[in-house]
PDB file of C-alpha atoms and ligand atoms in Angstrom:
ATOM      1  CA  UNK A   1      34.921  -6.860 -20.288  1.00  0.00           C
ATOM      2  CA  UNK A   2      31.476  -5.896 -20.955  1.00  0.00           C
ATOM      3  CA  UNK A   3      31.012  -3.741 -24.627  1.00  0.00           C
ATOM      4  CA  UNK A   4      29.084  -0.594 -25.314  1.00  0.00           C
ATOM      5  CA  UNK A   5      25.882  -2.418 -26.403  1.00  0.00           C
ATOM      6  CA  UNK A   6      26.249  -4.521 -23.238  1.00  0.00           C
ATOM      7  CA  UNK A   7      26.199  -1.053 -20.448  1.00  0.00           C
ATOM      8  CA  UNK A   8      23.120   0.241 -23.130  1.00  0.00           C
ATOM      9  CA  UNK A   9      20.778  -2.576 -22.139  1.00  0.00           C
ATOM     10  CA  UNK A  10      21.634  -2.254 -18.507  1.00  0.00           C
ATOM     11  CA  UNK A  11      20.492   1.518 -18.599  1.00  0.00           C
ATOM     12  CA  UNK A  12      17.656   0.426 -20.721  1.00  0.00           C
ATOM     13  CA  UNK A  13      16.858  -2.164 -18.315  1.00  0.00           C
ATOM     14  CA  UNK A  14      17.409  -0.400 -15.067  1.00  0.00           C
ATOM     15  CA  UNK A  15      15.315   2.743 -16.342  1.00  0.00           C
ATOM     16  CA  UNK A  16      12.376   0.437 -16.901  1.00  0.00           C
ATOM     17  CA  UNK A  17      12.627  -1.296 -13.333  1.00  0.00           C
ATOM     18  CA  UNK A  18      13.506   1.038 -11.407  1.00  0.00           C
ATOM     19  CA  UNK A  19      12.903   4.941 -12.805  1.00  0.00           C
ATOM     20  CA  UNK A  20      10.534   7.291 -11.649  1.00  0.00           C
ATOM     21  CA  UNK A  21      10.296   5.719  -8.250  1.00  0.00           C
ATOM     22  CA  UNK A  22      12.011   6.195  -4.817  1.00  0.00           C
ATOM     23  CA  UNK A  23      15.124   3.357  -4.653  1.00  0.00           C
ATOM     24  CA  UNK A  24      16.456   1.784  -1.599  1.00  0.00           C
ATOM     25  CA  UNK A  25      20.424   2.504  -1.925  1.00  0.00           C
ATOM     26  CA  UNK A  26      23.011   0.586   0.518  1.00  0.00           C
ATOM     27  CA  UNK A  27      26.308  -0.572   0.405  1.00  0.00           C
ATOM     28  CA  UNK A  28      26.092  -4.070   2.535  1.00  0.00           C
ATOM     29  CA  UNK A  29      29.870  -4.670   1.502  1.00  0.00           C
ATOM     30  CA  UNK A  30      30.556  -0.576   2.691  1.00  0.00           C
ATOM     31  CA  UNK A  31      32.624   0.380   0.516  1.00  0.00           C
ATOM     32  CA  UNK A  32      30.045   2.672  -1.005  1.00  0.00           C
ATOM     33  CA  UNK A  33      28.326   3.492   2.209  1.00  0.00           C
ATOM     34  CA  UNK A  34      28.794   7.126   2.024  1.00  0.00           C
ATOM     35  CA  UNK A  35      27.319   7.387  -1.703  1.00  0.00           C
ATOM     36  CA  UNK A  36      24.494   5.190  -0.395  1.00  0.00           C
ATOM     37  CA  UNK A  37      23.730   6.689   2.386  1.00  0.00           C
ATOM     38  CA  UNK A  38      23.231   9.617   0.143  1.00  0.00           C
ATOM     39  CA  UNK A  39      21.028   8.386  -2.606  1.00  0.00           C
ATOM     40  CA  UNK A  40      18.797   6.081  -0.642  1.00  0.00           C
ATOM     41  CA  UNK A  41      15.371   6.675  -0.560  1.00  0.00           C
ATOM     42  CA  UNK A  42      15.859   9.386  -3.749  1.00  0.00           C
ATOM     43  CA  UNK A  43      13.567   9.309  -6.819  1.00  0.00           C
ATOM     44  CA  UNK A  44      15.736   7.675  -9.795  1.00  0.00           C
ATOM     45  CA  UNK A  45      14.944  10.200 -12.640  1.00  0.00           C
ATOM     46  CA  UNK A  46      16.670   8.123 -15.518  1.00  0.00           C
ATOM     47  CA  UNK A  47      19.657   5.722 -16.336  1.00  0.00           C
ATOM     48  CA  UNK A  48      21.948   6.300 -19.185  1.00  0.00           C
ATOM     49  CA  UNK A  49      25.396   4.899 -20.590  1.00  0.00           C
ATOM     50  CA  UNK A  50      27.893   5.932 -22.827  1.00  0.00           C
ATOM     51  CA  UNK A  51      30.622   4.213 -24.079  1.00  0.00           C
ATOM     52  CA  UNK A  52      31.401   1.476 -21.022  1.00  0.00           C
ATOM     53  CA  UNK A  53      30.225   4.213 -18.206  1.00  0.00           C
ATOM     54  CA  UNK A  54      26.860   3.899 -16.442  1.00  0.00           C
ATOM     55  CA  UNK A  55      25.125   7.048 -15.199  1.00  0.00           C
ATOM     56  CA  UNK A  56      22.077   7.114 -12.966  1.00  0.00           C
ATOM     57  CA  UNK A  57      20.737  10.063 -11.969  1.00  0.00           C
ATOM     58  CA  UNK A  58      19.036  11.369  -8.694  1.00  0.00           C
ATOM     59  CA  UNK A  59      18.187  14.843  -9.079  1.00  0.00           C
ATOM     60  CA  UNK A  60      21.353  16.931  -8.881  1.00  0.00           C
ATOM     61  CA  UNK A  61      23.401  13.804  -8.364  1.00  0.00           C
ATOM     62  CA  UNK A  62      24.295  11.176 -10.270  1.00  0.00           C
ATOM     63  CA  UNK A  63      25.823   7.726  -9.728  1.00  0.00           C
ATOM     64  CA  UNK A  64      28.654   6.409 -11.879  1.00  0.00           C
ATOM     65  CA  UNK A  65      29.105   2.671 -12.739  1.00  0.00           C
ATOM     66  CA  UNK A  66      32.373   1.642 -14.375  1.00  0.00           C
ATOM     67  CA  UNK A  67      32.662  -2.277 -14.396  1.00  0.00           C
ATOM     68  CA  UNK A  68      35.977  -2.665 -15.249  1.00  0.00           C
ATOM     69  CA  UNK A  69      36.829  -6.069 -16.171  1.00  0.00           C
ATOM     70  CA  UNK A  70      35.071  -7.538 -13.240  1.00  0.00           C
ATOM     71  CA  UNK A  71      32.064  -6.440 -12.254  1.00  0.00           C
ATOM     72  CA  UNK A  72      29.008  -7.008 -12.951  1.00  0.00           C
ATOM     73  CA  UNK A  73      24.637  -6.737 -11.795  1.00  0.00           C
ATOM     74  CA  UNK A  74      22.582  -9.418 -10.989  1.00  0.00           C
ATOM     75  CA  UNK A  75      19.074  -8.774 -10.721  1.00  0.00           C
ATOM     76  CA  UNK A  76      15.170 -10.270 -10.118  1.00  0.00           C
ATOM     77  CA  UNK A  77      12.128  -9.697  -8.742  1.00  0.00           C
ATOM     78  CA  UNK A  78      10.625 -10.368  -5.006  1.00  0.00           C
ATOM     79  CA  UNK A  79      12.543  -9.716  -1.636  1.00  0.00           C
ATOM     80  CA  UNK A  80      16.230  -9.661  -2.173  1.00  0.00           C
ATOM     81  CA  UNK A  81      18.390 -12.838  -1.530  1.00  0.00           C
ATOM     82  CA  UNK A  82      20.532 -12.041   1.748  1.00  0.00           C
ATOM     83  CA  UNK A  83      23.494  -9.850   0.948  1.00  0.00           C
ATOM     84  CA  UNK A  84      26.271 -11.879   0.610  1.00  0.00           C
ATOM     85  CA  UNK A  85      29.889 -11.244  -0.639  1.00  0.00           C
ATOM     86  CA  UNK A  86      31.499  -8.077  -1.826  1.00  0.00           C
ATOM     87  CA  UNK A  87      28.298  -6.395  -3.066  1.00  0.00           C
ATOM     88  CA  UNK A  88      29.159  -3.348  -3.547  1.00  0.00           C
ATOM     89  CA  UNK A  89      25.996  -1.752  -4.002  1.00  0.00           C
ATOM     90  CA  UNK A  90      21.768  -2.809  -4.046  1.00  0.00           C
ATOM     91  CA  UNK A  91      18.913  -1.109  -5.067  1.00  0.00           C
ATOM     92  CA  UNK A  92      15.586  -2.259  -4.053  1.00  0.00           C
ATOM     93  CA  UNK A  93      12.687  -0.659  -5.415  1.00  0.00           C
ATOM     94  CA  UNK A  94       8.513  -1.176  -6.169  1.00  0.00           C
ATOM     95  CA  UNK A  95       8.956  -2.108  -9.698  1.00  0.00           C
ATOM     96  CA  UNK A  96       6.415  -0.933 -11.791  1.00  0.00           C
ATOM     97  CA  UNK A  97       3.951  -3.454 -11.657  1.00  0.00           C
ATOM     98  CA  UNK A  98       4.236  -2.857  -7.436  1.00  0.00           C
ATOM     99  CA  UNK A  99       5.970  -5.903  -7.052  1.00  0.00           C
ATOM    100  CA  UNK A 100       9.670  -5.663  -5.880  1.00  0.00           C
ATOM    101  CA  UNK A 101      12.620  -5.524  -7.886  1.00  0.00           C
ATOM    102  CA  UNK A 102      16.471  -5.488  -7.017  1.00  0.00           C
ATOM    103  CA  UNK A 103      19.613  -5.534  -8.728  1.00  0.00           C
ATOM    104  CA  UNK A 104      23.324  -6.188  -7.072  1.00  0.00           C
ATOM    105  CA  UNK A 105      26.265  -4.607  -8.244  1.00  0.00           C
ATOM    106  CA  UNK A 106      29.719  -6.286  -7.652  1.00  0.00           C
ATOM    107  CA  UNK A 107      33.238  -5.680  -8.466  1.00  0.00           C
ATOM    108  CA  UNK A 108      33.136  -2.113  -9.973  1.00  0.00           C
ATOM    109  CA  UNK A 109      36.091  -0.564 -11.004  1.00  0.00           C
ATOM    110  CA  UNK A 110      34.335   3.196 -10.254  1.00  0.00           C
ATOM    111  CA  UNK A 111      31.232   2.938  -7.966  1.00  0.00           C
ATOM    112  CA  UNK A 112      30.965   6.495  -6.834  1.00  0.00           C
ATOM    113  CA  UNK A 113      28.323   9.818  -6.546  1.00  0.00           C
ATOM    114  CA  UNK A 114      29.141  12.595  -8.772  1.00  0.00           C
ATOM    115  CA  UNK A 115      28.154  16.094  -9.586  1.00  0.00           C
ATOM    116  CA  UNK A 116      26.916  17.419 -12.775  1.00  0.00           C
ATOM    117  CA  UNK A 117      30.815  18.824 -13.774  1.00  0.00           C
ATOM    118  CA  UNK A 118      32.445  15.724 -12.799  1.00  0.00           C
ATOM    119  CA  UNK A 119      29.922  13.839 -15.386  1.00  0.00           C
ATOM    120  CA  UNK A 120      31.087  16.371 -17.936  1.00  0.00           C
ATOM    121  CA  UNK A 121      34.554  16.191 -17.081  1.00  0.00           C
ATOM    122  CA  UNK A 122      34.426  12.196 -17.781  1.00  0.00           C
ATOM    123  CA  UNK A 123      32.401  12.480 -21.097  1.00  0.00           C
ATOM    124  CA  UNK A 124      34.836  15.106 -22.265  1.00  0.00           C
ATOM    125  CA  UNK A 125      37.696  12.484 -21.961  1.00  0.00           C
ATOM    126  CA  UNK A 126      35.868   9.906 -24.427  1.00  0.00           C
ATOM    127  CA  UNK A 127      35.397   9.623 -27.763  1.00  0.00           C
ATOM    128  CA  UNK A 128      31.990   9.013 -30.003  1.00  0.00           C
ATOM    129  CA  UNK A 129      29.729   6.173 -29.055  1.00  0.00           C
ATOM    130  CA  UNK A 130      28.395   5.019 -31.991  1.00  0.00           C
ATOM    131  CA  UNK A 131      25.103   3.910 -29.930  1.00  0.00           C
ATOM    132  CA  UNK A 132      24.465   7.348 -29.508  1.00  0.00           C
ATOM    133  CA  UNK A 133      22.075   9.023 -32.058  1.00  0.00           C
ATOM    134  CA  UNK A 134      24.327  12.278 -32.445  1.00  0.00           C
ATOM    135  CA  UNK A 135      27.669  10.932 -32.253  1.00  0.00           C
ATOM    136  CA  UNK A 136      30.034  13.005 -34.158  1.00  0.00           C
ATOM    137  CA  UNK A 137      32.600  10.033 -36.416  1.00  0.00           C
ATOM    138  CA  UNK A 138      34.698  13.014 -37.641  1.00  0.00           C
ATOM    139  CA  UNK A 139      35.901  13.233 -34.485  1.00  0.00           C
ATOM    140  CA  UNK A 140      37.315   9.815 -34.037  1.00  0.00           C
ATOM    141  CA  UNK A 141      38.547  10.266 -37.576  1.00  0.00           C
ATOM    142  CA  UNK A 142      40.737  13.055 -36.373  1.00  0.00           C
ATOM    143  CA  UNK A 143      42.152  10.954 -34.185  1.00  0.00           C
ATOM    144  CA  UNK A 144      42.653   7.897 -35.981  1.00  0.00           C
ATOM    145  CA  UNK A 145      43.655   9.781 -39.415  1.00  0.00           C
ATOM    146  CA  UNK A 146      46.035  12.007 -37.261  1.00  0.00           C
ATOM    147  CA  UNK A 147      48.052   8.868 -35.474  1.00  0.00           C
ATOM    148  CA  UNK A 148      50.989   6.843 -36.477  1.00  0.00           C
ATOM    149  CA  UNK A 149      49.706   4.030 -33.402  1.00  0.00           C
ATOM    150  CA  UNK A 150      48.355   0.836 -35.336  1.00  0.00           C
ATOM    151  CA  UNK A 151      44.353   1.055 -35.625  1.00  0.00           C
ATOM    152  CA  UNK A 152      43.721  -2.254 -33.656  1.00  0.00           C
ATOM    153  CA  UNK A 153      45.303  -0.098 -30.636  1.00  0.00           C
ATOM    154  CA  UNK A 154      43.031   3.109 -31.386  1.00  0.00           C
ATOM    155  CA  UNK A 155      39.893   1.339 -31.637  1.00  0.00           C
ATOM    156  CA  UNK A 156      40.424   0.431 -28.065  1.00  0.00           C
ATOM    157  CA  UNK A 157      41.114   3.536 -26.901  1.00  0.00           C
ATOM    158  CA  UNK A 158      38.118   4.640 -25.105  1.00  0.00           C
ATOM    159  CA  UNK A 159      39.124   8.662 -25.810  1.00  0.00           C
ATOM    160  CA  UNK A 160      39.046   7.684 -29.710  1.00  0.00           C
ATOM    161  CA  UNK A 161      36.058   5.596 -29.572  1.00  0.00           C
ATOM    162  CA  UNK A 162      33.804   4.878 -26.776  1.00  0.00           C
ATOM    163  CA  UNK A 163      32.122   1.477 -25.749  1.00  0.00           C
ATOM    164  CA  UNK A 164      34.633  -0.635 -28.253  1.00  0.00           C
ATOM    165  CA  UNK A 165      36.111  -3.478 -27.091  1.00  0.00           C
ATOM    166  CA  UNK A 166      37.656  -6.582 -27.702  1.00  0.00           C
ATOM    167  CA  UNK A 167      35.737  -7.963 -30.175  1.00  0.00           C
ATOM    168  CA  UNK A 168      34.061  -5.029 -32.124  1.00  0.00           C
ATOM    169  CA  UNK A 169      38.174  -4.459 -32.408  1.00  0.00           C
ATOM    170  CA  UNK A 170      38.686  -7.698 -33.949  1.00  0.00           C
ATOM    171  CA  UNK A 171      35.672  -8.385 -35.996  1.00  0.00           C
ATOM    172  CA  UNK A 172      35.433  -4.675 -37.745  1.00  0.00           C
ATOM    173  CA  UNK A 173      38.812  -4.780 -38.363  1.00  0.00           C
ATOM    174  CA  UNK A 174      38.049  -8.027 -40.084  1.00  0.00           C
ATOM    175  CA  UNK A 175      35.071  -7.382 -41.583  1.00  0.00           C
ATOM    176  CA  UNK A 176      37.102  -4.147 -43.744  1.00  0.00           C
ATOM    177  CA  UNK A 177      39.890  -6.118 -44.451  1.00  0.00           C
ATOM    178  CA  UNK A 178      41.952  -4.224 -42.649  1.00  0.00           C
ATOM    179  CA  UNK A 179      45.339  -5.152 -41.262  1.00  0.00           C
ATOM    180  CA  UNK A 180      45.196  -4.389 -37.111  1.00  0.00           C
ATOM    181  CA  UNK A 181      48.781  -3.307 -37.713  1.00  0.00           C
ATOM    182  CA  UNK A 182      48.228  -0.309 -40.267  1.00  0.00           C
ATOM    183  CA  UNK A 183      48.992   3.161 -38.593  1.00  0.00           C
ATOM    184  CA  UNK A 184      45.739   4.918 -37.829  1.00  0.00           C
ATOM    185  CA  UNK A 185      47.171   7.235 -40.706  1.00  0.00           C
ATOM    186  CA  UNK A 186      46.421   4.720 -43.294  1.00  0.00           C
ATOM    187  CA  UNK A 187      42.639   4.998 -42.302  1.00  0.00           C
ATOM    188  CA  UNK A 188      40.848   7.410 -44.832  1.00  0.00           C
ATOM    189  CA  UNK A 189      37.382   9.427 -44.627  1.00  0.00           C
ATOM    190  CA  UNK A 190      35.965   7.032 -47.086  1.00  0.00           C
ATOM    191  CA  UNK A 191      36.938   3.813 -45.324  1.00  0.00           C
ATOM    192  CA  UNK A 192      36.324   5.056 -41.970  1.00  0.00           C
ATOM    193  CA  UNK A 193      32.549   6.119 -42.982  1.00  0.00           C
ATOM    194  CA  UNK A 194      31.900   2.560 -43.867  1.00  0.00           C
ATOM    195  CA  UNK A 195      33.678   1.318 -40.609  1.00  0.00           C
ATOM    196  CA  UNK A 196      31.342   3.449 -38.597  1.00  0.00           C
ATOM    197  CA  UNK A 197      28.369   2.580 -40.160  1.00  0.00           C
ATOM    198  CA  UNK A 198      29.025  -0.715 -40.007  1.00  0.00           C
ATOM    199  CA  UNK A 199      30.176  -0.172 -36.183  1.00  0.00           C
ATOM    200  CA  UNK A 200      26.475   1.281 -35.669  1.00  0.00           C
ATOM    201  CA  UNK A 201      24.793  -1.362 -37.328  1.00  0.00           C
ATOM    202  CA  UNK A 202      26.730  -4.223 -35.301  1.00  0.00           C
ATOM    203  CA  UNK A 203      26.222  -2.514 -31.944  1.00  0.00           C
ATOM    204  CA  UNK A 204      22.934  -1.741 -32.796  1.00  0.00           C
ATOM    205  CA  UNK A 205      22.461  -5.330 -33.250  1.00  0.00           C
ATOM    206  CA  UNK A 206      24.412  -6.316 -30.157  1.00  0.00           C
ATOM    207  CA  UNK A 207      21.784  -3.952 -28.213  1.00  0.00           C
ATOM    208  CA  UNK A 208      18.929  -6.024 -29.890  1.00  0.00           C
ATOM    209  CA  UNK A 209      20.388  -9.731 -29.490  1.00  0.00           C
ATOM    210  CA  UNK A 210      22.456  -9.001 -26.174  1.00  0.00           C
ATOM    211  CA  UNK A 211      25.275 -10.620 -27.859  1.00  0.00           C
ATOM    212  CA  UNK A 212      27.871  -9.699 -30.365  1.00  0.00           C
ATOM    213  CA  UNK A 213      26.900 -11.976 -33.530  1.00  0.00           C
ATOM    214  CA  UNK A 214      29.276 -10.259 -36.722  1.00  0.00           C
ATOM    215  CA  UNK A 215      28.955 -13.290 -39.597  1.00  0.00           C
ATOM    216  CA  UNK A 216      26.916 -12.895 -42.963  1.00  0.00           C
ATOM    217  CA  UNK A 217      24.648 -15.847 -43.257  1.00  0.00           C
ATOM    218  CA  UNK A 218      26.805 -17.712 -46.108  1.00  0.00           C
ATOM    219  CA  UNK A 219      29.817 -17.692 -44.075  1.00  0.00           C
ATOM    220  CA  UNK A 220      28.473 -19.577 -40.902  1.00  0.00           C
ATOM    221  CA  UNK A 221      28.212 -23.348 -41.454  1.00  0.00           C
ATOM    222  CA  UNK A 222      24.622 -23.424 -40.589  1.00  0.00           C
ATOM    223  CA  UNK A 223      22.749 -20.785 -42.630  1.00  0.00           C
ATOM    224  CA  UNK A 224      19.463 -21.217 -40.935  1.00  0.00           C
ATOM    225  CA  UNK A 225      18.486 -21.345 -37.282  1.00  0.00           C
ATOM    226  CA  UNK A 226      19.873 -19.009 -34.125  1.00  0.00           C
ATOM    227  CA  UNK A 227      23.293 -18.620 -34.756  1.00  0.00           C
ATOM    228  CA  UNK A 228      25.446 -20.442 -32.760  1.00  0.00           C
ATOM    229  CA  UNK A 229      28.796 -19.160 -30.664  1.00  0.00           C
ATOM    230  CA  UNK A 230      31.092 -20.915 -33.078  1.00  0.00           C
ATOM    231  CA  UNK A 231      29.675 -19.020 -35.838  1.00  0.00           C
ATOM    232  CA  UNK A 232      29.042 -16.206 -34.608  1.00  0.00           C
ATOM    233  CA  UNK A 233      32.727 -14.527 -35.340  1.00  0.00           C
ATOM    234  CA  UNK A 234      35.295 -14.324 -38.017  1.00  0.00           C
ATOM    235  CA  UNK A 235      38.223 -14.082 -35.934  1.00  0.00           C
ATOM    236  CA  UNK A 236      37.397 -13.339 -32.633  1.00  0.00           C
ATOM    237  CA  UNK A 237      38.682 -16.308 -30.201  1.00  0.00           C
ATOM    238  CA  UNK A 238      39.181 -18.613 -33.335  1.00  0.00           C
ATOM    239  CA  UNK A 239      42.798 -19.233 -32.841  1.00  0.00           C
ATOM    240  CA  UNK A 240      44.342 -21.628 -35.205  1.00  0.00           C
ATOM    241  CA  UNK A 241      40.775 -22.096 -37.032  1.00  0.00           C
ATOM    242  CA  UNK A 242      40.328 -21.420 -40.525  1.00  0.00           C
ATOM    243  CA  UNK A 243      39.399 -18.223 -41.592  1.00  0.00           C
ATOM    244  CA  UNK A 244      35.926 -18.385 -42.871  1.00  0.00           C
ATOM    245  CA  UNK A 245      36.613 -16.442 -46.389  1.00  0.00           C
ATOM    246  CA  UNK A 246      40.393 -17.745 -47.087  1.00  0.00           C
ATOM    247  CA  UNK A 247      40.772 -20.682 -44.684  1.00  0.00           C
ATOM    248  CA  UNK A 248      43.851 -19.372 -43.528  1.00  0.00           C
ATOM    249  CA  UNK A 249      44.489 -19.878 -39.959  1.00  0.00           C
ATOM    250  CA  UNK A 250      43.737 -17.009 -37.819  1.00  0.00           C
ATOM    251  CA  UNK A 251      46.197 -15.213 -35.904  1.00  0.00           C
ATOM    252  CA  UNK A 252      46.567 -14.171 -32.080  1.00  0.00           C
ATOM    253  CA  UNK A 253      49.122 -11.633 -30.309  1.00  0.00           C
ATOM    254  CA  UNK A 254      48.459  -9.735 -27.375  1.00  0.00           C
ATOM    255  CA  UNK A 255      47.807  -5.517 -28.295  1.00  0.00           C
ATOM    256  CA  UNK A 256      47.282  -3.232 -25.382  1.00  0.00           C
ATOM    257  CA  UNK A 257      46.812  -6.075 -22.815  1.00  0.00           C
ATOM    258  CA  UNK A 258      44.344  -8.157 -24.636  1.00  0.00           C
ATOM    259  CA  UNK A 259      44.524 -10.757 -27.188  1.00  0.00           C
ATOM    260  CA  UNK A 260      43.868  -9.994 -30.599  1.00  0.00           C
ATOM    261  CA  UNK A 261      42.831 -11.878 -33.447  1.00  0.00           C
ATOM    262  CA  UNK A 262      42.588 -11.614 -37.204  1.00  0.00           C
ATOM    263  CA  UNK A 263      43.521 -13.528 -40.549  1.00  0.00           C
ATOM    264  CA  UNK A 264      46.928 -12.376 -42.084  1.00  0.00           C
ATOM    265  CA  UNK A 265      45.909 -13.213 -45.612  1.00  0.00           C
ATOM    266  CA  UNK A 266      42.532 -10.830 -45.430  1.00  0.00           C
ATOM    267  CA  UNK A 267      44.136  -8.783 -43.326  1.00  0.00           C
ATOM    268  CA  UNK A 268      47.599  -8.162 -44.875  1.00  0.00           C
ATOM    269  CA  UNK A 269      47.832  -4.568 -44.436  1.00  0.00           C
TER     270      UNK A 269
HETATM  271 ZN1  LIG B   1      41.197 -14.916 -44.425  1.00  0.00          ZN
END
């Protein structure tokens, strides 16, 4: 599933393309043919995310994008290839150098047109996003500092935290030394400050690089150079592999659904 800084360079992306200009909506798959039918032809005024949601906004009505674990936008320039498939949703547009731009959405989880309230009413259900200038990390403290559930279950919670996933989870965890399995209780002000600002800085990154790269220098095998995928992680998908500061072998069990990973040695509680 797509992370936080992942859904912040779509809105980035689809603000620049398509923003400021009227946007042909349809639904070829019609599943969305209402909301389509509704939108088409509108100005887009801007494109935002938070956490893993996707706002777009045209005038008093805004689209929302959740891609679940599935979905996903393709996109170029030029006429549109034929519509093909389940897709869901197209927008087709002058870009802003005139030529024409277009970008497919399949295999949403939420795909839908909503008004002002209902926007509000889905923000007010989720946590901070650290990508967000103003985000308030007292108030995920609260809820991690206030909860007996182990931490690598809150961080996933998208009403804790928002835009977190799988491996922010692991690879914070990791990089604090800190056991997934500790209650959220066991998390204090001074080590969660340094957890979110580390949080910000990684995502931050991830928005730069469009990938999630975690690893100091010194603890990749090749120092210099892109980094590659195999060093890009402590833990994260390294099964059985030596952890890069101990050389234990990292760890996986399934939490909430998904697989996590970390080393039991740095991470012993
Ligand atoms: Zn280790």
């Amino acid at each position: 599933m797509p992370e936080g800084h992942t859904l912040f360079r779509l809105a980035r992306e689809q603000s620049v393309l398509f923003a400021g200009r009227p946007v042909h909506v349809t639904s070829p798959q019609g599943r969305f043919e209402a909301g389509a039918a509704l939108l088409d032809g509108r100005v887009l005024d801007e494109v935002w995310s938070y956490g893993k949601h996707l706002f777009a906004r045209f005038g008093a009505d805004v689209l929302h994008v959740h891609l679940g674990l599935y979905g996903g936008y393709t996109g170029g320039t030029g006429a549109p290839p034929p519509a093909r498939g389940a897709l869901r949703m197209r927008w087709v547009a002058d870009g802003p150098d005139g030529d024409g731009v277009w970008t497919d959405l399949r295999g949403p989880t939420a795909c839908e047109v909503l008004a002002d309230p209902d926007v509000d009413a889905i923000l007010a259900r989720l946590g901070p996003d650290p990508l967000r200038p103003r985000a308030d990390a007292g108030r995920a403290l609260r809820r991690i500092a206030g909860s007996r559930t182990p931490v690598g279950a809150l961080l996933m919670d998208q009403s804790v935290l928002a835009g977190v996933g799988n491996v922010y989870r692991a690879e914070l965890l990791f990089r604090h030394q800190v056991s997934p399995f500790r209650p959220g209780r066991g998390i204090g002000a001074e080590l969660w400050a340094r957890m979110w600002a580390d949080l910000v800085t990684l995502m931050r990154a991830g928005v730069r690089m469009g990938r999630i790269v975690t690893t100091r220098p010194e603890h990749r095998s090749r120092t210099r150079g892109a980094v590659s995928l195999e060093d890009a992680r402590y833990v994260y998908r390294r099964t059985g592999l030596p952890c890069r500061i101990c050389g234990t072998d990292v760890r996986t069990e399934v939490m909430v659904g998904r697989n996590l990973y970390w080393c039991p040695v740095c991470q012993a509680t």
